[in-house]
Coordinates of N, CA and C in Angstrom, one line a residue:
X7 N 5.2 -3.7 -10.5 CA 5.3 -2.3 -10.6 C 6.2 -1.9 -11.6
X8 N 5.9 -0.9 -12.4 CA 6.6 -0.7 -13.7 C 7.7 0.3 -13.7
X9 N 7.8 1.2 -12.7 CA 8.8 2.2 -12.7 C 9.1 2.7 -11.3
X10 N 10.4 3.2 -11.1 CA 10.8 3.6 -9.8 C 9.9 4.8 -9.3
X11 N 9.9 4.9 -7.9 CA 9.2 6.1 -7.3 C 10.0 7.3 -7.5
X12 N 9.4 8.4 -8.0 CA 10.1 9.6 -8.2 C 10.8 10.1 -6.9
X13 N 12.0 10.6 -7.0 CA 12.7 11.2 -5.8 C 12.8 10.3 -4.7
X14 N 12.9 9.0 -5.0 CA 13.0 8.0 -3.9 C 14.2 7.1 -4.2
X15 N 15.0 6.8 -3.2 CA 16.1 5.8 -3.4 C 15.6 4.4 -3.6
X16 N 14.4 4.1 -3.2 CA 13.9 2.8 -3.4 C 13.2 2.6 -4.7
X17 N 13.4 1.5 -5.4 CA 12.9 1.2 -6.7 C 11.4 0.8 -6.6
X18 N 10.9 0.5 -5.4 CA 9.6 0.0 -5.2 C 8.9 0.5 -3.9
X19 N 7.6 0.7 -3.9 CA 7.0 1.1 -2.7 C 7.0 -0.1 -1.7
X20 N 7.2 -1.3 -2.2 CA 7.3 -2.5 -1.3 C 8.6 -2.4 -0.4
X21 N 9.5 -1.6 -0.8 CA 10.8 -1.5 -0.1 C 10.9 -0.2 0.8
X22 N 9.9 0.6 0.8 CA 10.0 1.9 1.6 C 9.9 1.7 3.1
X23 N 9.0 0.8 3.5 CA 8.8 0.5 4.9 C 8.1 -0.8 5.1
X24 N 8.2 -1.5 6.2 CA 7.5 -2.8 6.4 C 6.0 -2.7 6.3
X25 N 5.4 -1.5 6.6 CA 4.0 -1.4 6.6 C 3.6 -0.2 5.8
X26 N 2.5 -0.3 5.0 CA 1.9 0.8 4.3 C 0.6 1.1 5.0
X27 N 0.5 2.3 5.6 CA -0.8 2.6 6.2 C -1.9 2.8 5.2
X28 N -3.0 2.1 5.4 CA -4.2 2.2 4.5 C -5.2 3.2 5.2
X29 N -5.3 4.4 4.6 CA -5.9 5.5 5.3 C -7.3 5.8 4.6
X30 N -8.3 6.0 5.4 CA -9.6 6.5 5.0 C -9.8 7.9 5.6
X31 N -9.8 8.9 4.7 CA -9.8 10.3 5.2 C -11.3 10.8 4.9
X32 N -12.0 11.1 6.0 CA -13.3 11.7 5.9 C -13.3 13.2 5.8
X33 N -12.3 13.8 6.4 CA -12.2 15.3 6.4 C -10.8 15.6 5.9
X34 N -10.7 16.3 4.8 CA -9.4 16.6 4.1 C -8.5 17.4 5.0
X35 N -9.1 18.1 6.0 CA -8.2 18.9 6.9 C -7.4 18.0 7.8
X36 N -7.7 16.7 7.9 CA -6.9 15.8 8.7 C -5.7 15.2 8.0
X37 N -5.7 15.4 6.7 CA -4.8 14.7 5.8 C -3.3 15.0 6.2
X38 N -3.0 16.3 6.3 CA -1.7 16.8 6.4 C -1.1 16.4 7.8
X39 N -1.8 16.7 8.9 CA -1.3 16.3 10.2 C -1.2 14.8 10.4
X40 N -2.1 14.0 9.8 CA -2.1 12.6 9.8 C -0.8 12.1 9.0
X41 N -0.6 12.6 7.9 CA 0.6 12.2 7.1 C 1.9 12.5 7.8
X42 N 1.9 13.7 8.4 CA 3.1 14.1 9.1 C 3.4 13.2 10.3
X43 N 2.4 12.7 11.0 CA 2.6 11.8 12.1 C 3.1 10.5 11.6
X44 N 2.5 10.0 10.5 CA 3.0 8.7 10.0 C 4.4 8.8 9.5
X45 N 4.8 9.8 8.8 CA 6.1 10.0 8.3 C 7.1 10.1 9.5
X46 N 6.7 10.9 10.5 CA 7.6 11.0 11.7 C 7.8 9.7 12.4
X47 N 6.8 8.8 12.3 CA 6.9 7.5 12.9 C 7.6 6.5 12.1
X48 N 8.0 6.9 10.9 CA 8.8 6.0 10.0 C 8.1 5.3 8.9
X49 N 6.8 5.7 8.6 CA 6.0 5.1 7.6 C 5.8 6.1 6.5
X50 N 6.7 6.3 5.5 CA 6.5 7.3 4.5 C 5.5 7.0 3.4
X51 N 5.3 5.8 3.1 CA 4.4 5.4 2.0 C 3.0 5.3 2.6
X52 N 2.0 6.1 2.1 CA 0.7 6.3 2.7 C -0.3 6.0 1.6
X53 N -1.2 5.1 1.7 CA -2.2 4.8 0.8 C -3.5 5.4 1.2
X54 N -4.0 6.4 0.5 CA -5.2 7.1 0.8 C -6.3 6.4 -0.1
X55 N -7.3 5.8 0.5 CA -8.3 5.0 -0.3 C -9.3 6.0 -0.8
X56 N -9.8 5.6 -2.0 CA -10.9 6.4 -2.6 C -12.3 6.0 -2.1
X57 N -12.4 6.0 -0.8 CA -13.7 5.5 -0.3 C -14.5 6.7 0.3
X58 N -14.0 7.9 0.2 CA -14.7 9.1 0.7 C -14.6 10.2 -0.3
X59 N -15.5 11.2 -0.3 CA -15.4 12.3 -1.2 C -14.2 13.2 -0.9
X60 N -13.6 13.0 0.3 CA -12.4 13.8 0.6 C -11.1 13.3 0.1
X61 N -11.1 12.1 -0.5 CA -9.9 11.4 -0.8 C -9.0 12.1 -1.7
X62 N -9.5 12.6 -2.8 CA -8.6 13.3 -3.8 C -8.1 14.6 -3.2
X63 N -8.9 15.4 -2.4 CA -8.4 16.6 -1.8 C -7.3 16.2 -0.7
X64 N -7.4 15.1 -0.1 CA -6.4 14.6 0.9 C -5.1 14.3 0.2
X65 N -5.2 13.6 -1.0 CA -4.0 13.3 -1.7 C -3.3 14.6 -2.2
X66 N -4.1 15.5 -2.7 CA -3.5 16.8 -3.1 C -2.8 17.5 -1.9
X67 N -3.4 17.6 -0.8 CA -2.8 18.2 0.4 C -1.5 17.6 0.8
X68 N -1.5 16.3 0.9 CA -0.3 15.5 1.3 C 0.8 15.7 0.3
X69 N 0.5 15.6 -1.0 CA 1.5 15.8 -2.0 C 2.1 17.2 -2.0
X70 N 1.3 18.2 -1.6 CA 1.7 19.6 -1.6 C 2.5 19.9 -0.4
X71 N 2.0 19.4 0.8 CA 2.5 19.9 2.1 C 3.4 19.0 2.9
X72 N 3.5 17.7 2.5 CA 4.3 16.8 3.2 C 5.3 16.1 2.2
X73 N 6.4 16.8 1.9 CA 7.3 16.4 0.9 C 8.0 15.0 1.2
X74 N 8.1 14.7 2.5 CA 8.7 13.4 2.8 C 7.8 12.2 2.7
X75 N 6.5 12.5 2.5 CA 5.5 11.4 2.3 C 5.5 10.9 0.9
X76 N 5.3 9.6 0.7 CA 5.1 9.1 -0.7 C 3.6 8.7 -0.7
X77 N 2.8 9.6 -1.1 CA 1.3 9.4 -1.1 C 0.8 8.6 -2.3
X78 N 0.0 7.6 -2.0 CA -0.6 6.9 -3.1 C -2.1 6.8 -3.0
X79 N -2.7 6.3 -4.0 CA -4.2 6.1 -4.0 C -4.6 4.7 -4.0
X80 N -5.5 4.3 -3.1 CA -6.0 3.0 -3.0 C -7.4 2.9 -3.4
X81 N -7.9 1.6 -3.6 CA -9.2 1.3 -4.1 C -9.5 2.0 -5.4
X82 N -8.5 2.0 -6.2 CA -8.6 2.5 -7.6 C -9.3 1.4 -8.5
X83 N -10.4 1.8 -9.1 CA -11.2 0.8 -9.8 C -11.4 1.1 -11.3
X84 N -11.1 2.3 -11.7 CA -11.4 2.7 -13.1 C -10.2 3.4 -13.7
X85 N -10.1 3.4 -15.1 CA -9.1 4.2 -15.7 C -9.3 5.7 -15.4
X86 N -10.5 6.2 -15.3 CA -10.8 7.6 -14.9 C -10.2 7.9 -13.6
X87 N -10.3 7.0 -12.6 CA -9.7 7.3 -11.3 C -8.2 7.3 -11.4
X88 N -7.6 6.5 -12.2 CA -6.2 6.5 -12.4 C -5.7 7.9 -12.8
X89 N -6.4 8.5 -13.8 CA -6.1 9.8 -14.2 C -6.2 10.9 -13.2
X90 N -7.4 10.8 -12.4 CA -7.7 11.8 -11.4 C -6.6 11.7 -10.3
X91 N -6.3 10.5 -9.9 CA -5.3 10.3 -8.8 C -3.9 10.8 -9.1
X92 N -3.5 10.5 -10.3 CA -2.1 11.0 -10.7 C -2.1 12.5 -10.8
X93 N -3.2 13.1 -11.3 CA -3.3 14.5 -11.4 C -3.3 15.2 -10.0
X94 N -3.9 14.5 -9.1 CA -3.9 15.0 -7.7 C -2.6 14.9 -7.0
X95 N -1.6 14.1 -7.5 CA -0.3 14.0 -6.9 C 0.0 12.6 -6.4
X96 N -0.8 11.6 -6.7 CA -0.5 10.2 -6.2 C 0.7 9.7 -6.9
X97 N 1.6 9.1 -6.1 CA 2.9 8.6 -6.6 C 2.9 7.1 -6.7
X98 N 1.8 6.5 -6.3 CA 1.6 5.1 -6.6 C 0.1 4.8 -6.6
X99 N -0.3 3.7 -7.2 CA -1.7 3.3 -7.3 C -1.9 1.9 -6.8
X100 N -3.0 1.6 -6.1 CA -3.3 0.3 -5.6 C -4.7 0.0 -5.9
X101 N -5.0 -1.2 -6.4 CA -6.3 -1.6 -6.7 C -6.6 -3.0 -6.0
X102 N -7.9 -3.2 -5.6 CA -8.2 -4.4 -4.9 C -8.3 -5.6 -5.9
X103 N -8.4 -5.3 -7.2 CA -8.4 -6.4 -8.2 C -8.0 -5.7 -9.5
X104 N -8.1 -6.4 -10.6 CA -7.7 -5.7 -11.9 C -8.4 -6.3 -13.1
X105 N -8.5 -5.5 -14.1 CA -9.0 -5.9 -15.4 C -7.9 -5.5 -16.4
X106 N -8.0 -5.9 -17.6 CA -7.1 -5.5 -18.6 C -7.1 -4.0 -18.9
X107 N -8.4 -3.4 -18.8 CA -8.5 -2.0 -19.0 C -7.9 -1.2 -17.9
X108 N -8.1 -1.6 -16.7 CA -7.5 -0.9 -15.5 C -6.0 -1.1 -15.5
X109 N -5.5 -2.3 -15.8 CA -4.1 -2.5 -15.9 C -3.4 -1.6 -16.9
X110 N -4.0 -1.5 -18.1 CA -3.5 -0.7 -19.2 C -3.4 0.8 -18.7
X111 N -4.4 1.3 -18.0 CA -4.4 2.6 -17.5 C -3.4 2.9 -16.5
X112 N -3.2 1.9 -15.6 CA -2.2 2.1 -14.5 C -0.8 2.0 -15.1
X113 N -0.6 1.1 -16.1 CA 0.7 1.1 -16.7 C 1.1 2.3 -17.4
X114 N 0.1 2.9 -18.1 CA 0.3 4.2 -18.8 C 0.4 5.4 -18.0
X115 N 0.1 5.3 -16.7 CA 0.1 6.4 -15.8 C 1.5 7.0 -15.5
X116 N 2.5 6.1 -15.6 CA 3.8 6.5 -15.3 C 4.2 6.4 -13.9
X117 N 3.3 6.0 -13.0 CA 3.7 5.8 -11.6 C 3.6 4.3 -11.3
X118 N 4.3 3.9 -10.2 CA 4.2 2.5 -9.8 C 2.8 2.1 -9.4
X119 N 2.5 0.8 -9.5 CA 1.1 0.3 -9.2 C 1.1 -1.1 -8.6
X120 N 0.2 -1.4 -7.8 CA 0.0 -2.7 -7.2 C -1.4 -3.2 -7.5
X121 N -1.6 -4.0 -8.6 CA -2.9 -4.6 -8.8 C -3.2 -5.7 -7.9
X122 N -4.5 -5.8 -7.5 CA -4.8 -6.8 -6.5 C -5.1 -8.2 -7.0
X123 N -4.6 -9.2 -6.3 CA -4.9 -10.6 -6.7 C -5.3 -11.4 -5.4
X124 N -6.0 -12.5 -5.7 CA -6.3 -13.4 -4.6 C -6.3 -14.9 -5.0
X125 N -5.9 -15.1 -6.3 CA -5.8 -16.5 -6.8 C -4.5 -16.7 -7.5
X126 N -4.1 -17.9 -7.7 CA -2.9 -18.3 -8.4 C -3.0 -17.9 -9.9
X127 N -4.2 -18.1 -10.5 CA -4.4 -17.7 -11.9 C -4.2 -16.3 -12.1
X128 N -4.7 -15.4 -11.2 CA -4.5 -14.0 -11.3 C -3.0 -13.6 -11.2
X129 N -2.3 -14.3 -10.4 CA -0.9 -14.0 -10.3 C -0.2 -14.4 -11.6
X130 N -0.5 -15.5 -12.1 CA 0.1 -16.0 -13.3 C -0.2 -15.0 -14.5
X131 N -1.5 -14.6 -14.5 CA -1.9 -13.7 -15.6 C -1.1 -12.4 -15.5
X132 N -0.9 -11.8 -14.3 CA -0.1 -10.6 -14.2 C 1.4 -10.8 -14.6
X133 N 1.9 -12.0 -14.2 CA 3.3 -12.3 -14.5 C 3.5 -12.3 -16.0
X134 N 2.5 -12.9 -16.7 CA 2.5 -13.0 -18.2 C 2.5 -11.6 -18.8
X135 N 1.9 -10.6 -18.1 CA 1.8 -9.3 -18.6 C 3.0 -8.4 -18.1
X136 N 3.9 -9.0 -17.4 CA 5.1 -8.3 -17.0 C 5.1 -7.6 -15.7
X137 N 4.0 -7.9 -14.9 CA 3.9 -7.3 -13.6 C 4.3 -8.3 -12.5
X138 N 5.2 -7.9 -11.7 CA 5.8 -8.8 -10.7 C 5.4 -8.4 -9.3
X139 N 4.9 -7.2 -9.1 CA 4.6 -6.7 -7.7 C 3.1 -6.5 -7.6
X140 N 2.5 -7.1 -6.6 CA 1.0 -7.1 -6.5 C 0.5 -6.9 -5.1
X141 N -0.7 -6.5 -5.0 CA -1.4 -6.5 -3.7 C -2.1 -7.9 -3.5
X142 N -1.9 -8.5 -2.4 CA -2.7 -9.8 -2.1 C -3.8 -9.4 -1.2
X143 N -5.1 -9.5 -1.7 CA -6.2 -9.0 -1.0 C -7.4 -9.9 -1.3
X144 N -8.3 -10.1 -0.3 CA -8.1 -9.8 1.1 C -7.3 -10.9 1.8
X145 N -6.2 -10.5 2.3 CA -5.1 -11.4 2.7 C -5.6 -12.5 3.6
X146 N -6.1 -12.2 4.8 CA -6.5 -13.2 5.7 C -7.6 -14.1 5.2
X147 N -8.6 -13.5 4.6 CA -9.7 -14.3 4.0 C -9.3 -15.2 2.8
X148 N -8.3 -14.7 2.1 CA -7.9 -15.5 0.9 C -6.9 -16.5 1.2
X149 N -6.5 -16.8 2.4 CA -5.6 -17.9 2.7 C -4.4 -17.5 3.5
X150 N -4.2 -16.2 3.7 CA -3.2 -15.7 4.6 C -1.8 -16.2 4.3
X151 N -1.0 -16.4 5.3 CA 0.5 -16.7 5.1 C 0.6 -18.1 4.5
X152 N -0.3 -19.0 4.8 CA -0.2 -20.4 4.3 C -0.3 -20.3 2.7
X153 N -1.2 -19.5 2.3 CA -1.4 -19.4 0.8 C -0.1 -18.8 0.2
X154 N 0.4 -17.7 0.8 CA 1.5 -17.0 0.2 C 2.8 -17.9 0.2
X155 N 2.9 -18.7 1.3 CA 4.0 -19.7 1.3 C 3.9 -20.7 0.2
X156 N 2.7 -21.1 -0.1 CA 2.5 -22.0 -1.2 C 2.8 -21.4 -2.6
X157 N 2.6 -20.1 -2.7 CA 2.9 -19.5 -4.0 C 4.4 -19.3 -4.2
X158 N 5.2 -19.2 -3.1 CA 6.6 -18.8 -3.2 C 7.4 -19.9 -4.0
X159 N 7.0 -21.1 -3.9 CA 7.8 -22.2 -4.6 C 7.6 -22.1 -6.1
X160 N 6.4 -22.2 -6.6 CA 6.3 -22.2 -8.1 C 6.4 -20.8 -8.7
X161 N 6.1 -19.7 -7.9 CA 6.1 -18.4 -8.5 C 7.0 -17.4 -7.7
X162 N 8.3 -17.7 -7.6 CA 9.2 -16.9 -6.7 C 9.4 -15.5 -7.2
X163 N 9.1 -15.3 -8.5 CA 9.3 -14.0 -9.1 C 8.2 -13.0 -8.7
X164 N 7.1 -13.4 -8.1 CA 6.1 -12.5 -7.7 C 6.3 -12.0 -6.2
X165 N 6.1 -10.7 -6.0 CA 6.2 -10.1 -4.7 C 4.9 -9.5 -4.3
X166 N 4.6 -9.5 -3.0 CA 3.3 -9.1 -2.6 C 3.3 -8.1 -1.5
X167 N 2.2 -7.3 -1.5 CA 1.9 -6.5 -0.3 C 0.5 -7.0 0.2
X168 N 0.5 -7.9 1.1 CA -0.8 -8.4 1.6 C -1.5 -7.4 2.4
X169 N -2.8 -7.3 2.2 CA -3.6 -6.3 2.9 C -5.0 -6.9 3.1
X170 N -5.6 -6.6 4.3 CA -6.9 -7.1 4.6 C -6.9 -8.1 5.8
X171 N -7.3 -7.5 7.0 CA -7.4 -8.3 8.2 C -6.0 -8.5 8.9
X172 N -5.0 -7.7 8.5 CA -3.7 -7.9 9.1 C -3.6 -6.8 10.2
X173 N -3.0 -7.2 11.4 CA -2.8 -6.4 12.5 C -1.4 -6.5 13.0
X174 N -1.0 -5.9 14.1 CA 0.4 -5.9 14.6 C 0.8 -7.3 15.1
X175 N -0.2 -8.2 15.4 CA 0.1 -9.5 15.9 C 0.4 -10.5 14.7
X176 N -0.2 -10.2 13.6 CA 0.0 -11.1 12.5 C 1.0 -10.6 11.4
X177 N 1.2 -9.3 11.4 CA 2.1 -8.7 10.4 C 3.5 -9.4 10.4
X178 N 4.1 -9.6 11.5 CA 5.5 -10.2 11.5 C 5.5 -11.6 10.7
X179 N 4.5 -12.4 10.8 CA 4.5 -13.7 10.1 C 4.5 -13.4 8.6
X180 N 3.7 -12.5 8.2 CA 3.7 -12.1 6.7 C 5.1 -11.6 6.3
X181 N 5.6 -10.7 7.1 CA 6.9 -10.0 6.8 C 8.1 -11.0 6.7
X182 N 7.9 -12.1 7.4 CA 9.0 -13.1 7.4 C 9.1 -13.9 6.1
X183 N 8.0 -13.8 5.2 CA 8.0 -14.6 4.0 C 8.8 -14.0 2.9
X184 N 9.5 -14.8 2.1 CA 10.4 -14.3 1.1 C 9.8 -13.5 0.0
X185 N 8.5 -13.8 -0.2 CA 7.8 -13.1 -1.3 C 6.9 -11.9 -0.8
X186 N 7.1 -11.5 0.4 CA 6.3 -10.4 0.9 C 7.3 -9.2 1.1
X187 N 7.0 -8.1 0.5 CA 7.9 -6.9 0.6 C 7.4 -6.0 1.8
X188 N 6.1 -5.9 2.0 CA 5.5 -5.1 3.0 C 4.1 -5.6 3.2
X189 N 3.4 -5.1 4.2 CA 2.0 -5.4 4.4 C 1.3 -4.0 4.5
X190 N 0.0 -4.1 4.2 CA -0.9 -2.9 4.3 C -1.8 -3.1 5.5
X191 N -2.1 -2.0 6.2 CA -3.0 -2.1 7.4 C -3.4 -0.7 7.9
X192 N -4.3 -0.7 8.8 CA -4.9 0.5 9.3 C -4.8 0.6 10.8
X193 N -4.2 -0.3 11.4 CA -4.2 -0.3 12.9 C -3.4 0.9 13.5
X194 N -2.5 1.5 12.7 CA -1.8 2.7 13.3 C -2.6 4.0 13.0
X195 N -3.7 3.9 12.4 CA -4.6 5.1 12.3 C -6.0 4.8 12.8
X196 N -6.1 4.5 14.1 CA -7.4 4.2 14.6 C -8.4 5.4 14.5
X197 N -9.6 5.1 14.2 CA -10.6 6.1 14.0 C -10.8 7.1 15.1
X198 N -10.7 6.6 16.4 CA -10.9 7.5 17.5 C -9.7 8.5 17.6
X199 N -8.5 8.0 17.3 CA -7.3 8.9 17.4 C -7.4 10.0 16.3
X200 N -7.8 9.6 15.1 CA -8.0 10.6 14.0 C -9.1 11.6 14.4
X201 N -10.2 11.1 14.9 CA -11.3 12.0 15.2 C -10.9 13.0 16.3
X202 N -10.0 12.5 17.2 CA -9.6 13.4 18.3 C -8.4 14.2 18.0
X203 N -7.8 14.0 16.8 CA -6.6 14.7 16.4 C -5.4 14.4 17.3
X204 N -5.4 13.1 17.7 CA -4.4 12.6 18.6 C -3.2 12.1 17.7
X205 N -2.5 13.1 17.1 CA -1.4 12.7 16.2 C -0.2 12.1 16.9
X206 N 0.0 12.4 18.1 CA 1.0 11.8 18.9 C 0.8 10.3 19.0
X207 N -0.4 9.9 19.2 CA -0.7 8.4 19.3 C -0.5 7.8 17.9
X208 N -0.9 8.5 16.9 CA -0.7 7.9 15.5 C 0.8 7.7 15.3
X209 N 1.6 8.7 15.6 CA 3.0 8.6 15.4 C 3.6 7.5 16.2
X210 N 3.2 7.3 17.5 CA 3.6 6.2 18.3 C 3.3 4.8 17.7
X211 N 2.1 4.7 17.2 CA 1.7 3.4 16.6 C 2.4 3.2 15.3
X212 N 2.7 4.3 14.5 CA 3.4 4.2 13.3 C 4.9 3.7 13.6
X213 N 5.5 4.3 14.6 CA 6.8 3.9 15.0 C 6.9 2.4 15.4
X214 N 5.9 1.9 16.1 CA 5.9 0.5 16.4 C 5.8 -0.3 15.2
X215 N 4.9 0.1 14.2 CA 4.8 -0.7 13.0 C 6.0 -0.6 12.2
X216 N 6.7 0.5 12.1 CA 7.9 0.6 11.3 C 9.0 -0.3 11.9
X217 N 9.0 -0.6 13.2 CA 10.0 -1.4 13.8 C 9.7 -2.9 13.7
X218 N 8.6 -3.3 13.0 CA 8.3 -4.7 12.9 C 9.4 -5.5 12.1
X219 N 10.1 -4.7 11.3 CA 11.3 -5.3 10.6 C 12.5 -4.5 10.8
X220 N 13.6 -5.2 11.2 CA 14.8 -4.5 11.5 C 15.5 -4.1 10.2
X221 N 16.5 -3.3 10.4 CA 17.3 -2.8 9.2 C 17.9 -3.9 8.4
X222 N 18.3 -5.0 9.1 CA 18.9 -6.1 8.3 C 17.9 -7.0 7.7
X223 N 16.6 -6.6 7.7 CA 15.5 -7.4 7.1 C 14.9 -8.5 7.9
X224 N 15.3 -8.7 9.1 CA 14.7 -9.6 10.0 C 13.5 -9.0 10.7
X225 N 12.6 -9.9 11.1 CA 11.3 -9.4 11.7 C 11.4 -9.6 13.2
X226 N 10.8 -8.7 13.9 CA 10.8 -8.8 15.4 C 9.6 -9.6 15.9

């Protein structure tokens, strides 16, 4: 990640909270109450994925109405999407993979970014390009904690946000690794709770996720 988050004491989204909620918003009117519930539960960094037509409107609404949230865009695949997301108010960008063109656009955007990797060669290629913080995706399918442990020895300078197949039972094992800053997941935003507008449940699940790592850095 190339630059600090604006208006944030943390230099990296990896250090804001132990879990980054990965959110799919189908109705933009849900974005603000959902974000408020997540922030109240202790998860300020929120990745809104570009998987629905409502995604950009959701990012705009959160950026405008939830000042304590650090809203980002996920599933960013093209340079054009980079431009659209930053214009909408995204404060960080996440991609499931990367190309040189996409990486150039993300670097030029002026906001922090997490390009996705799943192989050692991709990690080395990013390190060669000066990028040290990455998304490890799909985490469970790509080798999980065993794979990340293996990378820590030869490539200790790389830090990861593993995402994909991670839940509350497996998150602590990832968070205990020295090269993992946070994990991404969606278990604190279950579809039935969002559909019902049960923001109290979302807040409760977010609070439990935020507590997976103690203030001293140890995992529960």
